[in-house]
N, CA, C and O atoms as a DFTB+ gen file, in Angstrom:
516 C
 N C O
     1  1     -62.540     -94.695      98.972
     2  2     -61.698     -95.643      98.291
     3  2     -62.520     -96.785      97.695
     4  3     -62.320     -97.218      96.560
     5  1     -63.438     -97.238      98.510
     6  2     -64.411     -98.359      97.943
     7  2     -65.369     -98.000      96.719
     8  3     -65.937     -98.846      96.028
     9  1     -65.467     -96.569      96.549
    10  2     -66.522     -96.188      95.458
    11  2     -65.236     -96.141      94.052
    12  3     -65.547     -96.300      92.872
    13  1     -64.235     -95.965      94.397
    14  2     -63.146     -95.444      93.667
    15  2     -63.166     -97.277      92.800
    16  3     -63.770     -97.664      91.799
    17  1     -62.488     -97.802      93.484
    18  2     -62.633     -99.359      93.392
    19  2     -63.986     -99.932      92.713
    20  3     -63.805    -100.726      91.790
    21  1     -65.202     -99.650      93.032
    22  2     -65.848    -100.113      92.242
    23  2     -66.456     -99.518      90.933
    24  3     -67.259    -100.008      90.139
    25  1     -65.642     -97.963      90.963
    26  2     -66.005     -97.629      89.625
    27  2     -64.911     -97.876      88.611
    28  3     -65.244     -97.731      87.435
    29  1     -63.655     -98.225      88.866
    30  2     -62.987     -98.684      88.181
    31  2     -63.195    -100.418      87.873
    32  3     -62.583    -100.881      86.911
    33  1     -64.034    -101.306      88.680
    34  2     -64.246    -102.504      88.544
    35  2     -65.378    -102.847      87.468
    36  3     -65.301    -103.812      86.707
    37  1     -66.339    -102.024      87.497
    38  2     -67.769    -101.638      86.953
    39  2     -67.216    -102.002      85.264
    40  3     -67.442    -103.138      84.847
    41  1     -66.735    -101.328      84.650
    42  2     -66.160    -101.203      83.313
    43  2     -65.744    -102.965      82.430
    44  3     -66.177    -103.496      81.408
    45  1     -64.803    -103.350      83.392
    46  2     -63.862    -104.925      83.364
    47  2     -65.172    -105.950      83.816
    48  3     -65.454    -107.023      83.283
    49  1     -65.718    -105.438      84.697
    50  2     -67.013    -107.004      84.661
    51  2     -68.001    -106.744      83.798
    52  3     -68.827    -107.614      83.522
    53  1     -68.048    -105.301      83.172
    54  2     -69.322    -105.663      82.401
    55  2     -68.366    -105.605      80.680
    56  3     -68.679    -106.274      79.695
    57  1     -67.093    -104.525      80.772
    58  2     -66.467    -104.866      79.384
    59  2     -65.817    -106.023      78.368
    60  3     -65.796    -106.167      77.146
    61  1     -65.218    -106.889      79.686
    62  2     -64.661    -107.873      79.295
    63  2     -65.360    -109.268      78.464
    64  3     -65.076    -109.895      77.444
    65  1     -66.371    -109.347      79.466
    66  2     -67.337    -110.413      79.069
    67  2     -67.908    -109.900      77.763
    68  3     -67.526    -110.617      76.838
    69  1     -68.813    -108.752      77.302
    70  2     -69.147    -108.354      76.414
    71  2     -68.102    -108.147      74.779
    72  3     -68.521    -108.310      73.633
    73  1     -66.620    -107.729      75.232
    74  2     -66.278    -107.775      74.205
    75  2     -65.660    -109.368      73.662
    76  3     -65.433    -109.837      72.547
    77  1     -65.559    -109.776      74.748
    78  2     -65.223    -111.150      74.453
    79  2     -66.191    -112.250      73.728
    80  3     -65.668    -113.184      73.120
    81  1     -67.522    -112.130      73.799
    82  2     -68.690    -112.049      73.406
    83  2     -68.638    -111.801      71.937
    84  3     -68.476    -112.707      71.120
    85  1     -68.780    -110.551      71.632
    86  2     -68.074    -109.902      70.466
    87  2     -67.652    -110.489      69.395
    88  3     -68.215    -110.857      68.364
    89  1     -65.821    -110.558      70.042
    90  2     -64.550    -111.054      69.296
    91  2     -64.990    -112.370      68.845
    92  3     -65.075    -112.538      67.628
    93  1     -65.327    -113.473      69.747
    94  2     -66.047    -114.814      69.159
    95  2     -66.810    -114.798      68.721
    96  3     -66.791    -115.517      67.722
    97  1     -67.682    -114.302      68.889
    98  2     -69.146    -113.702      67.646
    99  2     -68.589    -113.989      66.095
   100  3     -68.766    -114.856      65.240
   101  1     -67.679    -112.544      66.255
   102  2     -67.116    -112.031      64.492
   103  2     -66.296    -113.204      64.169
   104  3     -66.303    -113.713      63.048
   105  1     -65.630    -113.607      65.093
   106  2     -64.491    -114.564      64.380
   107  2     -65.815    -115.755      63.876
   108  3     -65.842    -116.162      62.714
   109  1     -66.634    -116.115      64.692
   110  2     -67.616    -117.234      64.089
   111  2     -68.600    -116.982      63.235
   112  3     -69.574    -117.703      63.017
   113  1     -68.246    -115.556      62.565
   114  2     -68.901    -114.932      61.300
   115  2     -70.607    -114.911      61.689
   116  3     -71.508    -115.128      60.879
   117  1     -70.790    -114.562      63.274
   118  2     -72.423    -114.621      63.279
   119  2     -72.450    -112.477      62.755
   120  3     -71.761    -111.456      62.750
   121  1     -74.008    -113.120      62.364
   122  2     -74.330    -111.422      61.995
   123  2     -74.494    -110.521      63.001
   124  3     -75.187    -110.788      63.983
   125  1     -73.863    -109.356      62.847
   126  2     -73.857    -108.498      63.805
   127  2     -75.273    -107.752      65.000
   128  3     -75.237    -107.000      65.974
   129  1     -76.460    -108.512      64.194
   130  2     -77.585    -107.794      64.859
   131  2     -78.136    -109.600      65.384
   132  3     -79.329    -109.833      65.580
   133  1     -77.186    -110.565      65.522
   134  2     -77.319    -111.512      66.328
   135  2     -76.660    -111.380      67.796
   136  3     -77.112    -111.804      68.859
   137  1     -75.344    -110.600      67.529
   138  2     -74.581    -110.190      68.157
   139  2     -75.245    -109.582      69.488
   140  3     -75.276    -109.970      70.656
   141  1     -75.926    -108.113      68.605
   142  2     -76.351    -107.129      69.584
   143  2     -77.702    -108.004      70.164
   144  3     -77.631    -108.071      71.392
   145  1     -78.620    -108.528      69.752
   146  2     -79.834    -108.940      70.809
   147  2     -79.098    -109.674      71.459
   148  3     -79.420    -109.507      72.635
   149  1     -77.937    -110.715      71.364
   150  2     -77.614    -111.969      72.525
   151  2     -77.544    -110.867      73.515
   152  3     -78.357    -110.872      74.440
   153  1     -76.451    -109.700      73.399
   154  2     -75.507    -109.017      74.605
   155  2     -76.629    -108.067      75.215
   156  3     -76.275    -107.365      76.162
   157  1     -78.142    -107.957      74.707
   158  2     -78.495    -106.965      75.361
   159  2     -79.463    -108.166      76.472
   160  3     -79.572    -108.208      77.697
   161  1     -79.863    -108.765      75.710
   162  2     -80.992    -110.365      76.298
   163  2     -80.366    -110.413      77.398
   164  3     -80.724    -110.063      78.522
   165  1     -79.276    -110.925      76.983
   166  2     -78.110    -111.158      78.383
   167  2     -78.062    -110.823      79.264
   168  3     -78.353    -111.418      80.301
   169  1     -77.583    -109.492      79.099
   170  2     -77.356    -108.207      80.481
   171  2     -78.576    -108.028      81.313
   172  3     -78.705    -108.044      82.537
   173  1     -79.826    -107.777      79.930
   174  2     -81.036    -107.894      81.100
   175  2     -81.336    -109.038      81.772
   176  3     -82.183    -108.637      82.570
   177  1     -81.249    -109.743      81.891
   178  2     -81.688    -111.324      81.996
   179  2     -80.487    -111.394      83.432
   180  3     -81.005    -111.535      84.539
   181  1     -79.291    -111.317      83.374
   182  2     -78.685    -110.852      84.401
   183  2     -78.980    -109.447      85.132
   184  3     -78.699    -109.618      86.318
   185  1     -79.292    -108.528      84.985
   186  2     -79.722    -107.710      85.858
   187  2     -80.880    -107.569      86.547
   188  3     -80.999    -106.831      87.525
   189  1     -81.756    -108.253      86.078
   190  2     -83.252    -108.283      86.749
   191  2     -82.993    -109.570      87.461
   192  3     -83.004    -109.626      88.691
   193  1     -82.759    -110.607      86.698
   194  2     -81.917    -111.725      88.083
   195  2     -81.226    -111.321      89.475
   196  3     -81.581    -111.814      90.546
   197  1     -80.277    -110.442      89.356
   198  2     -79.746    -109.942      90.411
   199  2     -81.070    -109.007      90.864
   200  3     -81.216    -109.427      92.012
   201  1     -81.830    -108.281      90.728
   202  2     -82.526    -107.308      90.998
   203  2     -83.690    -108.048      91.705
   204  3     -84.271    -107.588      92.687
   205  1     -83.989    -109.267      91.106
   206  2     -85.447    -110.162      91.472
   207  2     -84.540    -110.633      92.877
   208  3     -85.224    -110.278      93.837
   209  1     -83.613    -111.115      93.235
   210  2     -82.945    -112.044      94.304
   211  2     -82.732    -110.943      95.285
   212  3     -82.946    -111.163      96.477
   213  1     -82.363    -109.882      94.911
   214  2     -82.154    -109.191      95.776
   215  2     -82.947    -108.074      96.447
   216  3     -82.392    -107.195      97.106
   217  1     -84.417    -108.145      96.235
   218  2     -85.053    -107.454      96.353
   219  2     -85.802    -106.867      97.934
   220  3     -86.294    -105.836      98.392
   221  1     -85.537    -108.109      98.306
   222  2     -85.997    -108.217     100.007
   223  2     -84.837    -107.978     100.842
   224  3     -85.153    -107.638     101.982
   225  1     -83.303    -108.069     100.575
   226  2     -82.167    -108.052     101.281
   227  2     -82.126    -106.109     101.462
   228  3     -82.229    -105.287     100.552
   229  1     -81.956    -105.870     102.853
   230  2     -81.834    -104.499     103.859
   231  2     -79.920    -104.172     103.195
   232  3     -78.886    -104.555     103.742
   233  1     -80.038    -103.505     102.126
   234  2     -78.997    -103.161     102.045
   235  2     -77.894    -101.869     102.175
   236  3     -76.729    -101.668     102.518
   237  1     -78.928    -101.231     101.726
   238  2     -78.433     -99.905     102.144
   239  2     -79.375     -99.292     103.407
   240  3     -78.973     -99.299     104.571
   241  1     -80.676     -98.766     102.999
   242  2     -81.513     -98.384     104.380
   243  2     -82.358     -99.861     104.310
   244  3     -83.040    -100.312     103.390
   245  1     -82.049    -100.425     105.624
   246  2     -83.157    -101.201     105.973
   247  2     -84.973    -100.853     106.226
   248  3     -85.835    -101.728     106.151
   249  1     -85.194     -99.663     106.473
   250  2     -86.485     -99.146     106.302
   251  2     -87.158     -99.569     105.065
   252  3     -88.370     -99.783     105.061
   253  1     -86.182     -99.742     103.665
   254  2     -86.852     -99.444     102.746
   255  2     -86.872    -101.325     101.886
   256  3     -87.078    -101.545     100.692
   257  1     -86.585    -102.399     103.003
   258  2     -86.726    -103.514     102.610
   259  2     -88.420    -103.515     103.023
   260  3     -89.056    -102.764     103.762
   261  1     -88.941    -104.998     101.995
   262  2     -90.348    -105.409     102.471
   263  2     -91.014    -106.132     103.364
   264  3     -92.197    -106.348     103.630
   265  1     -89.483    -106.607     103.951
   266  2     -89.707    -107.576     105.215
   267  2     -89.782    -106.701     106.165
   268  3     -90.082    -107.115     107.285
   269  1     -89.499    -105.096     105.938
   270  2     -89.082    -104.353     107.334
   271  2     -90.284    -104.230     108.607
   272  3     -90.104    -104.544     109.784
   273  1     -91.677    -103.623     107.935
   274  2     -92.413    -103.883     109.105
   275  2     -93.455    -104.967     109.466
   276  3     -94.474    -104.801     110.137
   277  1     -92.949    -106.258     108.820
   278  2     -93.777    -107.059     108.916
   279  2     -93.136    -108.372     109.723
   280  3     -93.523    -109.534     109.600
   281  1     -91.871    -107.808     110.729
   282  2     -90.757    -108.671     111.863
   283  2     -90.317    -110.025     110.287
   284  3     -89.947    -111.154     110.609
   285  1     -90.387    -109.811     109.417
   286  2     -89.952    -111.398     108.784
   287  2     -88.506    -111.032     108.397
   288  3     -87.907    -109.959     108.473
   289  1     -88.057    -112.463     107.880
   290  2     -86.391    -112.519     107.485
   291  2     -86.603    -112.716     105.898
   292  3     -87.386    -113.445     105.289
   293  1     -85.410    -111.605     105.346
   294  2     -85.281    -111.312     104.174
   295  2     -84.860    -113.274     103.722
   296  3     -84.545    -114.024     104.646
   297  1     -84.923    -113.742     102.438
   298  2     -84.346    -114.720     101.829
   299  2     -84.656    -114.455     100.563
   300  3     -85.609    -113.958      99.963
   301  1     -82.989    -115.182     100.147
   302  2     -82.829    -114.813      98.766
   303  2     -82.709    -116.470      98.302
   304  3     -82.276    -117.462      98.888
   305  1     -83.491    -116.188      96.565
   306  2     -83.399    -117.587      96.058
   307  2     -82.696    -116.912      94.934
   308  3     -82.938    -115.778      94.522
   309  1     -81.494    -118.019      94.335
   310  2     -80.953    -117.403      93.186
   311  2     -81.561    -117.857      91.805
   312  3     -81.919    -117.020      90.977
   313  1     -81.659    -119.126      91.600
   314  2     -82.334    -119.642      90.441
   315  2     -83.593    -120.735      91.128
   316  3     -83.459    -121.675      91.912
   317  1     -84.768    -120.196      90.505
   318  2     -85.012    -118.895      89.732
   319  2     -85.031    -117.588      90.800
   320  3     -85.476    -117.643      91.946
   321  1     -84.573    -116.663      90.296
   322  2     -84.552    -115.630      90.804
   323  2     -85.443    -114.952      91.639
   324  3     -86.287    -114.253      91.079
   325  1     -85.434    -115.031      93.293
   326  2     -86.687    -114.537      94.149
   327  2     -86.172    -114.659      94.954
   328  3     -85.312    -115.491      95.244
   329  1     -86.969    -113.121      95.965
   330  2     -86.703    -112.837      97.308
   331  2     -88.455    -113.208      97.993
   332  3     -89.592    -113.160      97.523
   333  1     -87.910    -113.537      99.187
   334  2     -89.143    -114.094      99.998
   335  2     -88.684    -112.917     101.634
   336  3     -87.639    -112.299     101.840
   337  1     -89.996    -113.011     102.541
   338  2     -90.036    -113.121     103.585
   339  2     -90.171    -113.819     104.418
   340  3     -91.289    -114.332     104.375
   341  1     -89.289    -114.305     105.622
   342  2     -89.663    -115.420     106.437
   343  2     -90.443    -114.730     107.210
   344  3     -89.965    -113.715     107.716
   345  1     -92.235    -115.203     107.585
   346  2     -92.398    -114.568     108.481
   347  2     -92.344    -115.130     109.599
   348  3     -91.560    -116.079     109.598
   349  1     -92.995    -114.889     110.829
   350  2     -92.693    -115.584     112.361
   351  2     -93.513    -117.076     112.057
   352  3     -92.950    -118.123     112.375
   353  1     -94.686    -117.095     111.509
   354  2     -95.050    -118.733     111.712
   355  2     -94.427    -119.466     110.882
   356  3     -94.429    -120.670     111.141
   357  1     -93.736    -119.031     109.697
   358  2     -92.666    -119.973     109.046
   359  2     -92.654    -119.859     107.681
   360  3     -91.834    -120.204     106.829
   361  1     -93.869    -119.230     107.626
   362  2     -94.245    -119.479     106.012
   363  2     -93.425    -117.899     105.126
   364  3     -93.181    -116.815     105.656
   365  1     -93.169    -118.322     103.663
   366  2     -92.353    -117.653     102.730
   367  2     -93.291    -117.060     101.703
   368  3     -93.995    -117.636     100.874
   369  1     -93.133    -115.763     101.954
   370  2     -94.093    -114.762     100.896
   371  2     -93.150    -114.009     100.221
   372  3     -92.239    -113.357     100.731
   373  1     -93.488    -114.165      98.715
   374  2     -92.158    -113.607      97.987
   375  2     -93.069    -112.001      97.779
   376  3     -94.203    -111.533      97.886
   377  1     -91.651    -111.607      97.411
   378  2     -91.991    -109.701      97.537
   379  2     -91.869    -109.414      96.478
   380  3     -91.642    -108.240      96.185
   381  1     -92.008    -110.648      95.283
   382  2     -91.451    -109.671      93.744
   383  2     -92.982    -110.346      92.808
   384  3     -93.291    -111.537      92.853
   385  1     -93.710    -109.369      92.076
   386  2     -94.440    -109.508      91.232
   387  2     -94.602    -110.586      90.095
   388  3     -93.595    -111.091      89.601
   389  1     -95.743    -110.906      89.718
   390  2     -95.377    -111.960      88.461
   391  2     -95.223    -111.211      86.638
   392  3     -95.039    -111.751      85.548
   393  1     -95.441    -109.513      87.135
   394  2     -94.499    -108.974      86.050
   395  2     -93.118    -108.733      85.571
   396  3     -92.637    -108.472      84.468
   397  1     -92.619    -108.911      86.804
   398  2     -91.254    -109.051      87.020
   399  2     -90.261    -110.206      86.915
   400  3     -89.037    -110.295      86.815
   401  1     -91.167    -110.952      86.972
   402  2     -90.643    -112.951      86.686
   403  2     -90.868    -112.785      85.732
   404  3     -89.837    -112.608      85.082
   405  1     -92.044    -112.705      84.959
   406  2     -92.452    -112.735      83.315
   407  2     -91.177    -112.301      82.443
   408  3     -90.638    -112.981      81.569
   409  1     -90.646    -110.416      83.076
   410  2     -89.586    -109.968      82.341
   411  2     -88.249    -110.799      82.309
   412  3     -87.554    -110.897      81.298
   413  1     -87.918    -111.470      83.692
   414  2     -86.830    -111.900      83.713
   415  2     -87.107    -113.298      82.552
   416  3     -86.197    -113.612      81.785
   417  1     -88.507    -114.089      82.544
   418  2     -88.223    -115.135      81.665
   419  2     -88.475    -115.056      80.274
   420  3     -88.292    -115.949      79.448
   421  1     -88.965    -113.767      80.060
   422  2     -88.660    -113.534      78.925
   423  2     -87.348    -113.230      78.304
   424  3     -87.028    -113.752      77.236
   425  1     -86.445    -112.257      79.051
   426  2     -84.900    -112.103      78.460
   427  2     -84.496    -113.512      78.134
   428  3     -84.268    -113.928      76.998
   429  1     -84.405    -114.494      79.716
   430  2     -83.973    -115.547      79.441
   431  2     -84.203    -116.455      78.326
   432  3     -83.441    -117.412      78.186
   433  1     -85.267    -116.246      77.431
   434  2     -85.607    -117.412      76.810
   435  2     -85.292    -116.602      75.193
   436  3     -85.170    -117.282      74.174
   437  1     -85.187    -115.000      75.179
   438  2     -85.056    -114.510      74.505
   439  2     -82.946    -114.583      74.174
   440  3     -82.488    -114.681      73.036
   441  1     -82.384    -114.533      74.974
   442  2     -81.097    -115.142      75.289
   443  2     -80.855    -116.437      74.514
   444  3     -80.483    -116.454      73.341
   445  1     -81.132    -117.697      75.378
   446  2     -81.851    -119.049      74.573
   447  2     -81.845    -119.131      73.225
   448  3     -81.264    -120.040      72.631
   449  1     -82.561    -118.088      72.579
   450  2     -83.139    -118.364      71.042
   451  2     -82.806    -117.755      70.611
   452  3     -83.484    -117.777      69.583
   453  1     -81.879    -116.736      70.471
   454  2     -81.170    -116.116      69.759
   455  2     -79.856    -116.698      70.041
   456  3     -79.052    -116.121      69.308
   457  1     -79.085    -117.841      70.985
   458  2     -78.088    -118.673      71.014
   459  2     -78.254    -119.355      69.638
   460  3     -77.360    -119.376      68.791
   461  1     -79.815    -120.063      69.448
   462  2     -79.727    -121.376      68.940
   463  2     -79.890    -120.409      67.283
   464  3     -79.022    -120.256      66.424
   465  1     -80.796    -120.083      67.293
   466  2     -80.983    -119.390      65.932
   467  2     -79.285    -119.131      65.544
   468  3     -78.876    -119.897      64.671
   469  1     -78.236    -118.117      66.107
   470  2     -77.023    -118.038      65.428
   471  2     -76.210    -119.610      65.492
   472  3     -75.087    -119.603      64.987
   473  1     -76.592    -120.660      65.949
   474  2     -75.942    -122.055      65.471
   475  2     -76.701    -122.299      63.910
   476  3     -76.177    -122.515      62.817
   477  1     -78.266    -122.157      64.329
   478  2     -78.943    -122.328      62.856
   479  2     -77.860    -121.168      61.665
   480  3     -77.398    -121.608      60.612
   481  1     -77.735    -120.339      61.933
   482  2     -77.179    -119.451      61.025
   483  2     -76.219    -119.822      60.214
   484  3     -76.168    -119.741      58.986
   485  1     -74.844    -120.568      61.583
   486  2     -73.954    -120.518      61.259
   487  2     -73.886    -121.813      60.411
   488  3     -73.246    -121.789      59.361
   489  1     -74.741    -123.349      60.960
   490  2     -74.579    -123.938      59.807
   491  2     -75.138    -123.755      58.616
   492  3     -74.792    -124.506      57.704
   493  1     -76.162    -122.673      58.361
   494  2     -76.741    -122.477      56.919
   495  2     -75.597    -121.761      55.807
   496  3     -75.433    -121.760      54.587
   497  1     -74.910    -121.149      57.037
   498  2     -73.455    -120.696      56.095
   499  2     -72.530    -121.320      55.901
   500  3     -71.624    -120.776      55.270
   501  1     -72.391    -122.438      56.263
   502  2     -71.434    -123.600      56.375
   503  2     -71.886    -124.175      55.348
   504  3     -71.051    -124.286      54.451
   505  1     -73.382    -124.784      55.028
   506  2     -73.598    -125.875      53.926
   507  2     -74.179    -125.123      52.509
   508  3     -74.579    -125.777      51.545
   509  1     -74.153    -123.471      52.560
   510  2     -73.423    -122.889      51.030
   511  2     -72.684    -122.766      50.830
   512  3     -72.765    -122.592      49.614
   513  1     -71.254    -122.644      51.212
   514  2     -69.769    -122.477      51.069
   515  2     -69.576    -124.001      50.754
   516  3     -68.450    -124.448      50.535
């Protein structure tokens, strides 16, 4: 029942936002291939976020977390996005690469500038009309 539930949920959290996205897009006359980089920037930029935070948390097999044989406690940071290990003397060793931060701050900033660029757009179409 729970897989049932979240494959019918899957669709509405990622459809809704996106077409809504969309619909205000067109109605604010941005160009359509402004459109598509915001919604893809986006999604990645949110999914490697979730993916970077959650990387140390024992979720399905705990064997296959990075804290598992080293006795430490999983911790999750949300912004910016990172999982650490607590180990026993106290100290926090994160388990995610600095290729993997790079990707996430690249979507993000790629997100960012393709926001501001379609404001640039939209007033350049505003002050020829």
């Amino acid at each position: 029942m729970t897989a049932l539930i979240s494959l019918l949920a899957a669709p509405a959290v990622i459809g809704i936002p996106t077409a809504l996205v969309w619909l205000l897009g067109r109605r604010a006359k941005v160009p359509s291939w402004i459109l598509i980089v915001f919604l893809l920037a986006g999604w990645l930029t949110v999914l490697v976020g979730w993916a970077l935070s959650q990387r140390a948390q024992p979720s399905l097999f705990p064997e296959t977390s990075p804290c598992y044989g080293t006795r430490g406690t999983p911790v999750s940071q949300y912004f910016p996005p990172d999982s650490f290990c607590r180990h026993v003397d106290g100290e926090l060793r994160t388990v995610n690469g600095a290729n993997s931060k790079l990707l996430f701050w690249s979507a993000a900033n790629t997100t960012l500038a393709v926001m501001i660029a379609a404001a640039f757009v939209q007033r350049h179409q505003r002050s020829r009309s």
